[in-house]
Tab-separated table of C-alpha atoms and ligand atoms in Angstrom:
chain	number	residue	atom	x	y	z
A	1	MET	CA	-257.248	-119.979	80.245
A	2	ALA	CA	-257.647	-117.643	83.253
A	3	VAL	CA	-254.926	-115.063	83.655
A	4	GLU	CA	-252.660	-115.841	86.607
A	5	TRP	CA	-251.472	-112.653	88.264
A	6	ALA	CA	-248.266	-112.830	90.153
A	7	GLY	CA	-247.878	-110.895	93.393
A	8	SER	CA	-250.627	-108.483	94.336
A	9	GLY	CA	-254.039	-108.876	92.889
A	10	PRO	CA	-255.135	-107.609	89.538
A	11	GLU	CA	-256.782	-104.239	89.019
A	12	LEU	CA	-260.453	-104.157	88.055
A	13	LEU	CA	-262.186	-101.505	86.091
A	14	PHE	CA	-265.136	-101.009	88.349
A	15	THR	CA	-266.729	-97.687	89.217
A	16	ILE	CA	-268.813	-96.670	92.173
A	17	ASP	CA	-271.312	-93.907	91.617
A	18	ARG	CA	-271.916	-92.257	95.008
A	19	ASP	CA	-274.611	-89.945	93.620
A	20	SER	CA	-276.774	-92.637	92.011
A	21	GLY	CA	-278.762	-93.436	95.086
A	22	ALA	CA	-277.985	-97.136	94.710
A	23	GLY	CA	-276.203	-98.806	97.683
A	24	LEU	CA	-272.454	-99.142	97.446
A	25	ARG	CA	-272.468	-102.902	98.059
A	26	THR	CA	-275.331	-103.468	95.618
A	27	GLN	CA	-273.387	-101.578	92.888
A	28	LEU	CA	-270.247	-103.576	93.548
A	29	GLU	CA	-272.118	-106.888	93.558
A	30	GLU	CA	-273.918	-106.048	90.314
A	31	GLN	CA	-270.706	-105.150	88.605
A	32	PHE	CA	-269.184	-108.388	89.596
A	33	ARG	CA	-272.193	-110.401	88.417
A	34	ASP	CA	-272.219	-108.502	85.106
A	35	ALA	CA	-268.552	-108.942	84.561
A	36	ILE	CA	-268.706	-112.686	85.272
A	37	ARG	CA	-271.840	-113.278	83.149
A	38	GLY	CA	-270.472	-111.133	80.295
A	39	GLY	CA	-267.104	-112.937	80.268
A	40	ARG	CA	-264.937	-109.979	81.374
A	41	LEU	CA	-263.960	-112.110	84.340
A	42	ALA	CA	-263.241	-115.742	83.406
A	43	GLY	CA	-263.725	-118.848	85.552
A	44	GLY	CA	-260.663	-119.414	87.729
A	45	GLU	CA	-259.450	-115.812	87.539
A	46	LYS	CA	-257.925	-114.413	90.695
A	47	LEU	CA	-259.546	-111.357	92.294
A	48	PRO	CA	-257.850	-108.585	94.268
A	49	SER	CA	-257.844	-109.010	98.019
A	50	SER	CA	-260.693	-107.226	99.826
A	51	ARG	CA	-258.122	-104.778	101.243
A	52	GLU	CA	-256.784	-103.895	97.784
A	53	LEU	CA	-260.177	-103.493	96.189
A	54	ALA	CA	-261.477	-101.494	99.099
A	55	GLY	CA	-258.506	-99.153	98.828
A	56	ALA	CA	-258.818	-98.780	95.062
A	57	LEU	CA	-262.547	-97.944	95.210
A	58	GLY	CA	-262.551	-95.918	98.417
A	59	LEU	CA	-264.810	-98.431	100.169
A	60	SER	CA	-264.560	-100.051	103.558
A	61	ARG	CA	-262.875	-103.434	103.628
A	62	GLY	CA	-265.915	-104.886	105.519
A	63	LEU	CA	-268.172	-103.885	102.620
A	64	VAL	CA	-265.964	-105.654	100.112
A	65	GLN	CA	-265.758	-108.749	102.347
A	66	ASP	CA	-269.549	-108.808	102.696
A	67	CYS	CA	-269.835	-108.441	98.804
A	68	TYR	CA	-267.387	-111.427	98.243
A	69	ALA	CA	-269.308	-113.511	100.774
A	70	GLN	CA	-272.605	-112.860	99.091
A	71	LEU	CA	-271.191	-113.705	95.627
A	72	GLN	CA	-269.678	-116.931	97.016
A	73	ALA	CA	-273.101	-117.839	98.408
A	74	GLU	CA	-274.598	-117.270	94.924
A	75	GLY	CA	-271.891	-119.521	93.335
A	76	TYR	CA	-270.088	-116.684	91.417
A	77	LEU	CA	-266.903	-116.831	93.518
A	78	THR	CA	-264.962	-119.448	95.496
A	79	SER	CA	-262.333	-119.122	98.135
A	80	ARG	CA	-260.229	-121.436	100.158
A	81	PRO	CA	-258.589	-120.560	103.437
A	82	GLY	CA	-255.171	-119.057	102.828
A	83	SER	CA	-255.673	-118.434	99.076
A	84	ALA	CA	-257.108	-115.736	96.949
A	85	THR	CA	-260.754	-115.360	96.106
A	86	ARG	CA	-261.369	-116.484	92.521
A	87	VAL	CA	-264.217	-116.561	90.014
A	88	ALA	CA	-265.942	-119.987	90.299
A	89	ALA	CA	-264.920	-122.249	87.487
A	90	ALA	CA	-268.551	-122.943	86.499
A	91	ALA	CA	-269.565	-119.279	86.690
A	92	GLY	CA	-269.575	-116.892	83.774
A	93	LEU	CA	-269.906	-117.577	80.119
A	94	PRO	CA	-269.920	-121.199	79.025
A	95	ARG	CA	-266.460	-121.990	77.707
A	96	PRO	CA	-266.208	-120.956	74.060
A	97	THR	CA	-266.138	-123.952	71.780
A	98	PRO	CA	-262.558	-124.516	70.746
A	99	PRO	CA	-261.768	-123.353	67.234
A	100	PRO	CA	-261.651	-126.217	64.693
A	101	PRO	CA	-258.125	-127.575	64.585
A	102	SER	CA	-255.994	-125.655	62.101
A	103	PRO	CA	-254.866	-127.701	59.142
A	104	PRO	CA	-251.694	-129.527	60.090
A	105	THR	CA	-248.656	-127.496	59.151
A	106	ARG	CA	-246.585	-129.317	56.548
A	107	PRO	CA	-243.910	-131.292	58.453
A	108	ARG	CA	-240.371	-130.392	57.652
A	109	PRO	CA	-238.909	-132.878	55.206
A	110	ALA	CA	-237.202	-135.757	57.024
A	111	ILE	CA	-233.827	-135.757	55.262
A	112	ALA	CA	-233.072	-132.105	54.410
A	113	ASP	CA	-234.915	-128.898	53.807
A	114	PHE	CA	-233.259	-126.433	51.457
A	115	ARG	CA	-235.653	-123.592	52.298
A	116	HIS	CA	-234.401	-120.088	51.805
A	117	GLY	CA	-234.749	-116.560	53.140
A	118	VAL	CA	-234.035	-117.337	56.788
A	119	PRO	CA	-230.702	-117.328	58.626
A	120	ASP	CA	-229.976	-120.097	61.055
A	121	LEU	CA	-231.893	-119.116	64.153
A	122	ARG	CA	-229.729	-121.433	66.263
A	123	LEU	CA	-226.904	-119.021	65.575
A	124	ALA	CA	-228.812	-115.984	66.910
A	125	PRO	CA	-226.440	-114.228	69.318
A	126	ARG	CA	-228.594	-114.551	72.438
A	127	GLU	CA	-225.766	-113.992	74.917
A	128	ASP	CA	-224.469	-110.842	73.100
A	129	TRP	CA	-227.960	-109.355	72.827
A	130	ALA	CA	-228.777	-110.080	76.441
A	131	TRP	CA	-225.412	-108.545	77.482
A	132	ALA	CA	-226.056	-105.432	75.419
A	133	ILE	CA	-229.568	-104.921	76.734
A	134	ARG	CA	-228.362	-105.413	80.308
A	135	GLU	CA	-225.532	-102.893	79.871
A	136	VAL	CA	-227.919	-100.339	78.327
A	137	CYS	CA	-230.373	-100.721	81.236
A	138	ARG	CA	-227.591	-100.447	83.711
A	139	THR	CA	-225.772	-97.455	82.236
A	140	ALA	CA	-228.154	-95.438	80.060
A	141	PRO	CA	-229.345	-92.139	81.560
A	142	ASN	CA	-232.988	-91.657	82.463
A	143	THR	CA	-233.512	-89.617	79.289
A	144	ALA	CA	-232.891	-92.818	77.292
A	145	PHE	CA	-236.296	-94.030	78.525
A	146	ASP	CA	-238.103	-90.974	76.970
A	147	TYR	CA	-239.436	-90.691	73.424
A	148	GLY	CA	-236.452	-90.277	71.214
A	149	ASP	CA	-235.652	-88.739	67.924
A	150	PRO	CA	-238.145	-90.271	65.361
A	151	ILE	CA	-235.356	-90.892	62.867
A	152	GLY	CA	-233.380	-92.791	65.515
A	153	ASP	CA	-230.994	-92.339	68.306
A	154	GLN	CA	-228.178	-89.942	67.311
A	155	HIS	CA	-225.519	-92.223	68.712
A	156	LEU	CA	-226.703	-95.323	66.855
A	157	ARG	CA	-227.044	-93.270	63.646
A	158	GLU	CA	-223.400	-92.130	64.038
A	159	VAL	CA	-222.296	-95.740	64.723
A	160	LEU	CA	-224.270	-97.025	61.776
A	161	ALA	CA	-222.934	-94.334	59.435
A	162	ALA	CA	-219.328	-95.168	60.419
A	163	TYR	CA	-220.001	-98.904	60.143
A	164	LEU	CA	-221.557	-98.627	56.684
A	165	ARG	CA	-218.798	-96.325	55.515
A	166	ARG	CA	-216.233	-98.890	56.706
A	167	VAL	CA	-217.853	-102.114	55.568
A	168	ARG	CA	-220.089	-101.187	52.632
A	169	ALA	CA	-218.472	-97.979	51.340
A	170	VAL	CA	-221.741	-96.219	51.878
A	171	ALA	CA	-221.392	-92.442	51.762
A	172	ALA	CA	-223.264	-91.728	54.924
A	173	THR	CA	-223.468	-89.168	57.688
A	174	ALA	CA	-225.625	-89.667	60.787
A	175	GLY	CA	-227.987	-87.023	59.365
A	176	GLN	CA	-228.828	-89.270	56.423
A	177	VAL	CA	-229.541	-92.367	58.481
A	178	VAL	CA	-233.078	-93.272	59.551
A	179	VAL	CA	-233.441	-96.240	61.957
A	180	CYS	CA	-236.482	-98.300	61.043
A	181	THR	CA	-238.440	-101.438	61.988
A	182	GLY	CA	-236.575	-103.622	59.515
A	183	MET	CA	-236.202	-103.165	55.799
A	184	ALA	CA	-239.988	-103.511	55.425
A	185	GLN	CA	-240.673	-100.273	57.173
A	186	ALA	CA	-237.722	-98.509	55.556
A	187	PHE	CA	-239.030	-99.424	52.128
A	188	GLY	CA	-242.527	-98.134	52.960
A	189	LEU	CA	-241.202	-94.785	54.235
A	190	VAL	CA	-239.111	-94.350	51.044
A	191	LEU	CA	-242.029	-95.136	48.824
A	192	ARG	CA	-244.282	-92.620	50.537
A	193	ALA	CA	-241.586	-89.954	50.349
A	194	LEU	CA	-241.173	-90.582	46.624
A	195	ALA	CA	-244.895	-90.596	46.001
A	196	ALA	CA	-245.186	-87.213	47.828
A	197	GLY	CA	-242.475	-85.919	45.465
A	198	GLY	CA	-244.449	-86.909	42.360
A	199	VAL	CA	-243.059	-90.390	41.560
A	200	ASP	CA	-245.915	-92.584	40.417
A	201	THR	CA	-244.316	-95.864	39.204
A	202	LEU	CA	-241.830	-98.238	40.893
A	203	ALA	CA	-239.923	-100.815	38.914
A	204	PHE	CA	-238.761	-104.013	40.585
A	205	GLU	CA	-236.606	-106.977	39.635
A	206	ASP	CA	-238.163	-109.982	37.905
A	207	PRO	CA	-237.733	-112.632	39.300
A	208	GLY	CA	-237.908	-111.044	42.731
A	209	THR	CA	-240.196	-110.238	45.625
A	210	ALA	CA	-243.140	-109.294	43.482
A	211	GLY	CA	-245.881	-109.825	46.072
A	212	SER	CA	-244.569	-107.749	48.885
A	213	THR	CA	-243.060	-105.109	46.597
A	214	THR	CA	-246.250	-104.636	44.642
A	215	GLY	CA	-248.258	-104.600	47.832
A	216	GLN	CA	-246.128	-101.889	49.441
A	217	ALA	CA	-245.917	-99.808	46.303
A	218	ASN	CA	-249.656	-99.887	45.738
A	219	ALA	CA	-250.286	-98.996	49.422
A	220	ALA	CA	-248.090	-95.947	48.884
A	221	GLY	CA	-250.108	-95.015	45.757
A	222	LEU	CA	-247.476	-96.130	43.210
A	223	ALA	CA	-247.933	-98.559	40.276
A	224	ALA	CA	-245.392	-101.380	40.242
A	225	VAL	CA	-243.857	-102.831	37.108
A	226	PRO	CA	-241.535	-105.875	36.764
A	227	VAL	CA	-238.220	-105.493	34.865
A	228	PRO	CA	-236.240	-108.543	33.865
A	229	VAL	CA	-233.008	-109.629	35.392
A	230	ASP	CA	-230.351	-111.361	33.249
A	231	GLU	CA	-226.856	-112.680	33.882
A	232	ALA	CA	-225.574	-109.146	34.504
A	233	GLY	CA	-228.418	-108.083	36.830
A	234	LEU	CA	-231.252	-105.687	36.095
A	235	ASP	CA	-231.831	-104.949	32.421
A	236	VAL	CA	-231.489	-101.187	32.434
A	237	GLU	CA	-232.736	-100.685	28.896
A	238	ALA	CA	-236.014	-102.444	29.847
A	239	LEU	CA	-236.136	-100.245	33.005
A	240	ASP	CA	-235.815	-97.143	30.769
A	241	ARG	CA	-238.741	-98.418	28.612
A	242	SER	CA	-240.935	-99.074	31.719
A	243	GLY	CA	-241.377	-95.376	32.387
A	244	ALA	CA	-240.709	-95.860	36.112
A	245	ARG	CA	-238.845	-93.099	38.063
A	246	ALA	CA	-237.922	-95.352	40.946
A	247	VAL	CA	-236.508	-98.888	41.051
A	248	LEU	CA	-235.893	-101.385	43.801
A	249	VAL	CA	-232.779	-103.475	43.235
A	250	THR	CA	-230.638	-106.000	45.131
A	251	PRO	CA	-227.257	-105.208	43.526
A	252	ALA	CA	-224.900	-107.080	45.890
A	253	HIS	CA	-226.709	-110.370	45.483
A	254	GLN	CA	-229.826	-110.317	43.408
A	255	TRP	CA	-232.821	-111.844	45.102
A	256	PRO	CA	-233.354	-114.657	44.186
A	257	THR	CA	-230.971	-115.353	41.186
A	258	GLY	CA	-227.867	-114.385	43.217
A	259	VAL	CA	-226.426	-112.463	40.285
A	260	VAL	CA	-224.152	-109.555	41.257
A	261	LEU	CA	-224.993	-106.419	39.354
A	262	ALA	CA	-222.167	-105.997	36.791
A	263	GLY	CA	-219.979	-102.924	36.812
A	264	HIS	CA	-221.235	-101.616	33.481
A	265	ARG	CA	-224.855	-102.116	34.559
A	266	ARG	CA	-224.159	-100.105	37.759
A	267	GLN	CA	-222.965	-97.237	35.703
A	268	GLU	CA	-225.954	-97.565	33.291
A	269	LEU	CA	-228.352	-97.662	36.185
A	270	LEU	CA	-226.919	-94.493	37.804
A	271	ALA	CA	-226.885	-92.789	34.444
A	272	TRP	CA	-230.618	-93.743	34.058
A	273	ALA	CA	-231.364	-92.224	37.523
A	274	ARG	CA	-229.691	-88.939	36.662
A	275	ARG	CA	-231.305	-88.720	33.202
A	276	ARG	CA	-234.750	-89.542	34.573
A	277	ASP	CA	-234.475	-87.568	37.775
A	278	GLY	CA	-234.996	-90.986	39.251
A	279	VAL	CA	-234.146	-92.811	42.500
A	280	VAL	CA	-232.600	-96.217	42.983
A	281	ILE	CA	-233.647	-98.058	46.165
A	282	GLU	CA	-230.843	-100.430	47.025
A	283	ASP	CA	-231.736	-103.394	49.227
A	284	ASP	CA	-228.521	-104.489	50.724
A	285	TYR	CA	-230.151	-107.369	52.580
A	286	ASP	CA	-227.392	-109.996	52.858
A	287	ALA	CA	-224.292	-108.013	52.104
A	288	GLU	CA	-222.731	-109.151	55.385
A	289	PHE	CA	-222.286	-112.705	54.044
A	290	ARG	CA	-219.976	-112.396	51.110
A	291	TYR	CA	-217.549	-115.165	50.240
A	292	ASP	CA	-215.745	-113.756	47.173
A	293	ARG	CA	-212.398	-111.999	47.600
A	294	ASP	CA	-213.534	-108.730	46.079
A	295	PRO	CA	-216.609	-107.656	47.807
A	296	VAL	CA	-218.688	-105.218	45.888
A	297	GLY	CA	-219.387	-101.931	47.691
A	298	SER	CA	-222.807	-100.425	47.928
A	299	LEU	CA	-224.306	-98.689	44.972
A	300	GLN	CA	-225.220	-95.793	47.185
A	301	GLY	CA	-221.493	-95.020	47.583
A	302	LEU	CA	-221.297	-94.379	43.843
A	303	ASP	CA	-224.057	-91.780	43.800
A	304	PRO	CA	-225.401	-90.795	47.247
A	305	ASP	CA	-227.705	-88.225	45.658
A	306	ARG	CA	-229.620	-90.787	43.580
A	307	VAL	CA	-229.507	-93.917	45.696
A	308	VAL	CA	-231.323	-94.769	48.954
A	309	SER	CA	-229.705	-97.729	50.623
A	310	LEU	CA	-231.736	-100.076	52.883
A	311	GLY	CA	-230.125	-102.379	55.504
A	312	THR	CA	-231.404	-104.758	58.153
A	313	VAL	CA	-230.193	-107.076	61.044
A	314	SER	CA	-232.699	-109.627	59.938
A	315	LYS	CA	-230.035	-111.808	58.324
A	316	SER	CA	-227.017	-110.756	60.407
A	317	LEU	CA	-228.599	-111.087	63.883
A	318	ALA	CA	-232.211	-112.263	63.739
A	319	PRO	CA	-235.477	-111.164	62.048
A	320	ALA	CA	-237.273	-110.949	65.397
A	321	LEU	CA	-235.231	-107.877	66.434
A	322	ARG	CA	-237.036	-105.845	63.743
A	323	LEU	CA	-234.222	-103.387	63.361
A	324	GLY	CA	-233.103	-101.850	60.079
A	325	TRP	CA	-232.079	-98.558	58.601
A	326	LEU	CA	-232.050	-96.509	55.467
A	327	VAL	CA	-229.475	-94.036	54.184
A	328	ALA	CA	-231.127	-91.331	52.106
A	329	PRO	CA	-230.112	-88.199	50.308
A	330	GLU	CA	-230.548	-85.309	52.725
A	331	ARG	CA	-233.416	-83.749	50.688
A	332	LEU	CA	-235.568	-86.749	51.537
A	333	VAL	CA	-234.863	-86.882	55.266
A	334	PRO	CA	-237.400	-84.242	56.496
A	335	ALA	CA	-240.324	-86.100	54.795
A	336	LEU	CA	-239.003	-89.456	56.126
A	337	ALA	CA	-238.760	-88.035	59.583
A	338	ARG	CA	-242.296	-86.633	59.533
A	339	ASP	CA	-243.648	-89.990	58.318
A	340	LYS	CA	-241.676	-91.968	60.930
A	341	LEU	CA	-242.977	-89.597	63.659
A	342	VAL	CA	-246.590	-90.172	62.561
A	343	THR	CA	-246.128	-93.871	62.014
A	344	ASP	CA	-244.570	-94.893	65.315
A	345	ARG	CA	-242.792	-92.001	67.026
A	346	GLY	CA	-239.483	-93.780	66.438
A	347	SER	CA	-238.103	-97.249	66.856
A	348	PRO	CA	-237.572	-98.751	70.276
A	349	GLY	CA	-234.889	-96.732	72.039
A	350	LEU	CA	-233.236	-99.322	74.194
A	351	ASP	CA	-232.879	-101.737	71.355
A	352	GLN	CA	-231.218	-99.034	69.324
A	353	LEU	CA	-228.683	-98.389	72.067
A	354	ALA	CA	-228.055	-102.147	72.373
A	355	LEU	CA	-227.359	-102.379	68.610
A	356	ALA	CA	-224.921	-99.434	68.805
A	357	LEU	CA	-223.199	-101.170	71.711
A	358	LEU	CA	-222.928	-104.481	69.895
A	359	ILE	CA	-221.300	-102.776	66.941
A	360	GLU	CA	-218.994	-100.573	68.991
A	361	SER	CA	-217.895	-103.384	71.235
A	362	GLY	CA	-216.852	-105.482	68.271
A	363	ARG	CA	-219.345	-108.227	69.228
A	364	TYR	CA	-221.379	-107.595	66.030
A	365	ASP	CA	-218.293	-108.169	63.826
A	366	ARG	CA	-217.284	-111.209	65.908
A	367	HIS	CA	-220.770	-112.689	65.508
A	368	LEU	CA	-220.662	-112.069	61.753
A	369	ARG	CA	-217.274	-113.753	61.452
A	370	ARG	CA	-218.580	-116.859	63.312
A	371	ALA	CA	-221.799	-116.994	61.165
A	372	ARG	CA	-219.887	-116.388	57.993
A	373	THR	CA	-217.561	-119.333	58.759
A	374	GLU	CA	-220.547	-121.492	59.439
A	375	TYR	CA	-222.377	-120.531	56.234
A	376	ALA	CA	-219.207	-120.802	54.138
A	377	ALA	CA	-218.781	-124.370	55.356
A	378	ARG	CA	-222.333	-125.239	54.400
A	379	ARG	CA	-221.873	-123.623	50.969
A	380	ARG	CA	-218.710	-125.738	50.410
A	381	THR	CA	-220.517	-128.871	51.485
A	382	LEU	CA	-223.371	-128.019	49.111
A	383	VAL	CA	-221.088	-127.412	46.164
A	384	ASP	CA	-219.068	-130.583	46.762
A	385	ALA	CA	-222.243	-132.702	47.158
A	386	LEU	CA	-223.573	-131.423	43.879
A	387	ALA	CA	-220.231	-131.904	42.129
A	388	ALA	CA	-220.082	-135.524	43.449
A	389	HIS	CA	-223.686	-136.583	42.878
A	390	ALA	CA	-225.176	-134.293	40.288
A	391	PRO	CA	-222.030	-133.416	38.222
A	392	GLY	CA	-222.262	-131.102	35.285
A	393	LEU	CA	-225.168	-129.028	36.649
A	394	ARG	CA	-224.563	-125.279	36.808
A	395	VAL	CA	-224.602	-123.755	40.269
A	396	THR	CA	-224.651	-119.935	40.348
A	397	GLY	CA	-225.347	-117.096	42.763
A	398	LEU	CA	-222.829	-118.284	45.329
A	399	ALA	CA	-220.970	-114.971	45.859
A	400	ALA	CA	-222.959	-114.039	48.959
A	401	GLY	CA	-225.833	-114.833	51.257
A	402	PHE	CA	-227.120	-118.283	52.059
A	403	HIS	CA	-228.665	-119.685	48.968
A	404	ALA	CA	-227.506	-120.880	45.482
A	405	ILE	CA	-229.235	-121.406	42.218
A	406	LEU	CA	-229.144	-124.785	40.638
A	407	HIS	CA	-229.839	-124.897	36.925
A	408	LEU	CA	-231.735	-128.116	36.101
A	409	PRO	CA	-231.092	-129.793	32.715
A	410	PRO	CA	-233.168	-128.484	29.808
A	411	GLY	CA	-236.502	-130.367	29.692
A	412	ALA	CA	-236.668	-130.897	33.401
A	413	VAL	CA	-239.957	-129.949	34.984
A	414	GLU	CA	-239.262	-127.818	38.064
A	415	GLN	CA	-242.475	-128.668	39.878
A	416	GLU	CA	-242.186	-132.409	39.232
A	417	VAL	CA	-238.686	-132.455	40.672
A	418	ILE	CA	-239.928	-130.498	43.739
A	419	ASP	CA	-242.914	-132.871	44.268
A	420	GLN	CA	-240.910	-136.091	43.912
A	421	ALA	CA	-238.157	-134.708	46.236
A	422	ARG	CA	-240.797	-133.944	48.823
A	423	GLN	CA	-241.990	-137.579	48.729
A	424	ARG	CA	-238.423	-138.625	49.452
A	425	GLY	CA	-238.083	-136.271	52.451
A	426	VAL	CA	-236.167	-133.471	50.806
A	427	GLY	CA	-237.538	-129.857	50.612
A	428	LEU	CA	-236.693	-128.184	47.298
A	429	TYR	CA	-237.989	-124.857	46.054
A	430	GLY	CA	-238.342	-123.488	42.577
A	431	LEU	CA	-237.677	-120.159	40.940
A	432	ALA	CA	-240.658	-120.185	38.484
A	433	ARG	CA	-243.115	-118.860	41.059
A	434	MET	CA	-240.946	-115.796	41.600
A	435	HIS	CA	-241.386	-114.583	38.041
A	436	GLN	CA	-244.052	-111.960	37.336
A	437	VAL	CA	-243.588	-112.042	33.558
A	438	PRO	CA	-245.000	-115.362	32.232
A	439	GLY	CA	-242.456	-117.906	30.993
A	440	PRO	CA	-241.272	-120.192	29.752
A	441	HIS	CA	-238.385	-119.856	32.161
A	442	PRO	CA	-235.524	-122.267	32.503
A	443	PRO	CA	-236.014	-124.840	35.261
A	444	ARG	CA	-234.044	-123.678	38.371
A	445	LEU	CA	-234.054	-124.422	42.095
A	446	ILE	CA	-233.227	-122.091	44.933
A	447	LEU	CA	-231.095	-124.129	47.329
A	448	GLY	CA	-231.136	-122.350	50.638
A	449	PHE	CA	-228.546	-123.349	53.288
A	450	GLY	CA	-229.130	-120.694	55.946
A	451	ASP	CA	-231.445	-122.793	58.008
A	452	THR	CA	-230.195	-126.168	56.732
A	453	PRO	CA	-227.853	-127.949	59.197
A	454	GLU	CA	-224.590	-128.882	57.532
A	455	HIS	CA	-224.875	-132.597	58.264
A	456	THR	CA	-228.140	-132.796	56.324
A	457	ILE	CA	-226.872	-131.223	53.148
A	458	ALA	CA	-225.014	-134.101	51.525
A	459	PRO	CA	-227.673	-136.744	52.424
A	460	GLY	CA	-230.277	-134.426	50.969
A	461	ILE	CA	-228.429	-134.043	47.673
A	462	VAL	CA	-227.760	-137.842	47.488
A	463	ALA	CA	-231.434	-138.570	48.071
A	464	VAL	CA	-232.524	-136.539	45.044
A	465	ALA	CA	-229.447	-136.648	42.786
A	466	ASP	CA	-231.159	-138.755	40.102
A	467	LEU	CA	-234.094	-136.252	39.954
A	468	LEU	CA	-231.623	-133.332	39.600
A	469	ARG	CA	-229.679	-135.004	36.798
A	470	GLY	CA	-232.939	-135.501	34.876
B	1	LIG	C1	-235.019	-109.406	49.583
B	1	LIG	C2	-235.208	-109.104	51.026
B	1	LIG	N1	-234.690	-107.979	51.510
B	1	LIG	C3	-234.782	-107.763	52.865
B	1	LIG	C4	-235.370	-108.607	53.716
B	1	LIG	C5	-235.431	-108.266	55.180
B	1	LIG	O1	-236.584	-107.573	55.533
B	1	LIG	P1	-236.779	-107.083	57.037
B	1	LIG	O2	-235.596	-106.248	57.425
B	1	LIG	O3	-238.042	-106.331	57.054
B	1	LIG	O4	-236.906	-108.309	57.919
B	1	LIG	C6	-235.956	-109.769	53.232
B	1	LIG	C7	-236.621	-110.673	54.158
B	1	LIG	O5	-236.786	-111.862	53.915
B	1	LIG	C8	-235.815	-110.073	51.813
B	1	LIG	O6	-236.301	-111.184	51.303
């Protein structure tokens, strides 16, 4: 489709060589013909007015008008009285053949979809974000529009440090906080800093996010090894045997089993880090959504010298904002800052100020309270529906976040349950594919309710209850 320019005409990259000996109008006409034939100017595209183009190229307006008239006569351009000159629809390159239709995306299941990993995008705080951006644009000094500190705006880092101290018991000062493009970038920065410091192997939880973790580790020059998770979280003895000197963990709510890293395991993990001169990378991805009465604080708060904590607004506000942070021991910050500078010169400055304003104004907490209430209601509905229609099945991992683990009866075949449920209009997802170490693994489903409207939960469970009971 031709680009429609609003207001004044578009700029054109044409050059006029006054020393070439060729006539000025000839040069201009030739450049138009070439641009149209070569596809740089598409059929229907609006051209600058003769006055604008003459001004931009230092030509007389009459010369440009003559050029336009000539190209109209040749069929390259069209113009109607009172409207802009345009490239003729039939001129230029033949329309590219449309790409073959992409395979149809799988329709969302008709009754309920228990997909996981995404918050409810309908809850994204559009009004709050728009308010914060408007306030920032209205009140920020001109210097806020300059390049900023690559590790993040000082004010946001102070606000985040205070917030994380208050809510997550993170031991943070602004100097330890690096603002990043989501957890994904934070993780990459940490891996590269560790690799530069001689770490060559990263351990990660199994089951877990093997694909992206291994990909990022390998890209940073590290090997990645899976370490099993049991009912108490990461198996620290197995970690010790792995030979790794860094480990990525989700202690507050293990992804995907939902297990909370037990107190004794926390101590063992930190002891491992001290003994090995190792580093624990804590992914605190959904810590904002806890439903138990005794929320677990961050691991980082227990040993700020050995733990790097990673956070994100992807679950609390929306993934599209691409805002996150890391809290690192001070010795790592210079390397992280250099890397961040080279990578992107710092995260978007106005968005950082908007996030600081949301937190300081209390709107962030207010949004979290609303979202938490909504997710808690869905969680209750899910638990009640399972108790009523698939009684006796174990449901675990409910302390936080927006997914639960349903343990299917022994002998159930995870994939068969998923396939049959799909035929009945219910999206179910299994845990087997999240294991790196080959099974057999007990049949389990991850029941996400972040993006599952509450009114669909009970009908979804009813529709597949007989499959779940085995
Ligand atoms: C385990 C885990 N941690 C963190 C995130 C968030 O990553 P980001 O902040 O880059 O969106 C995700 C995203 O799905 C995730 O699955």
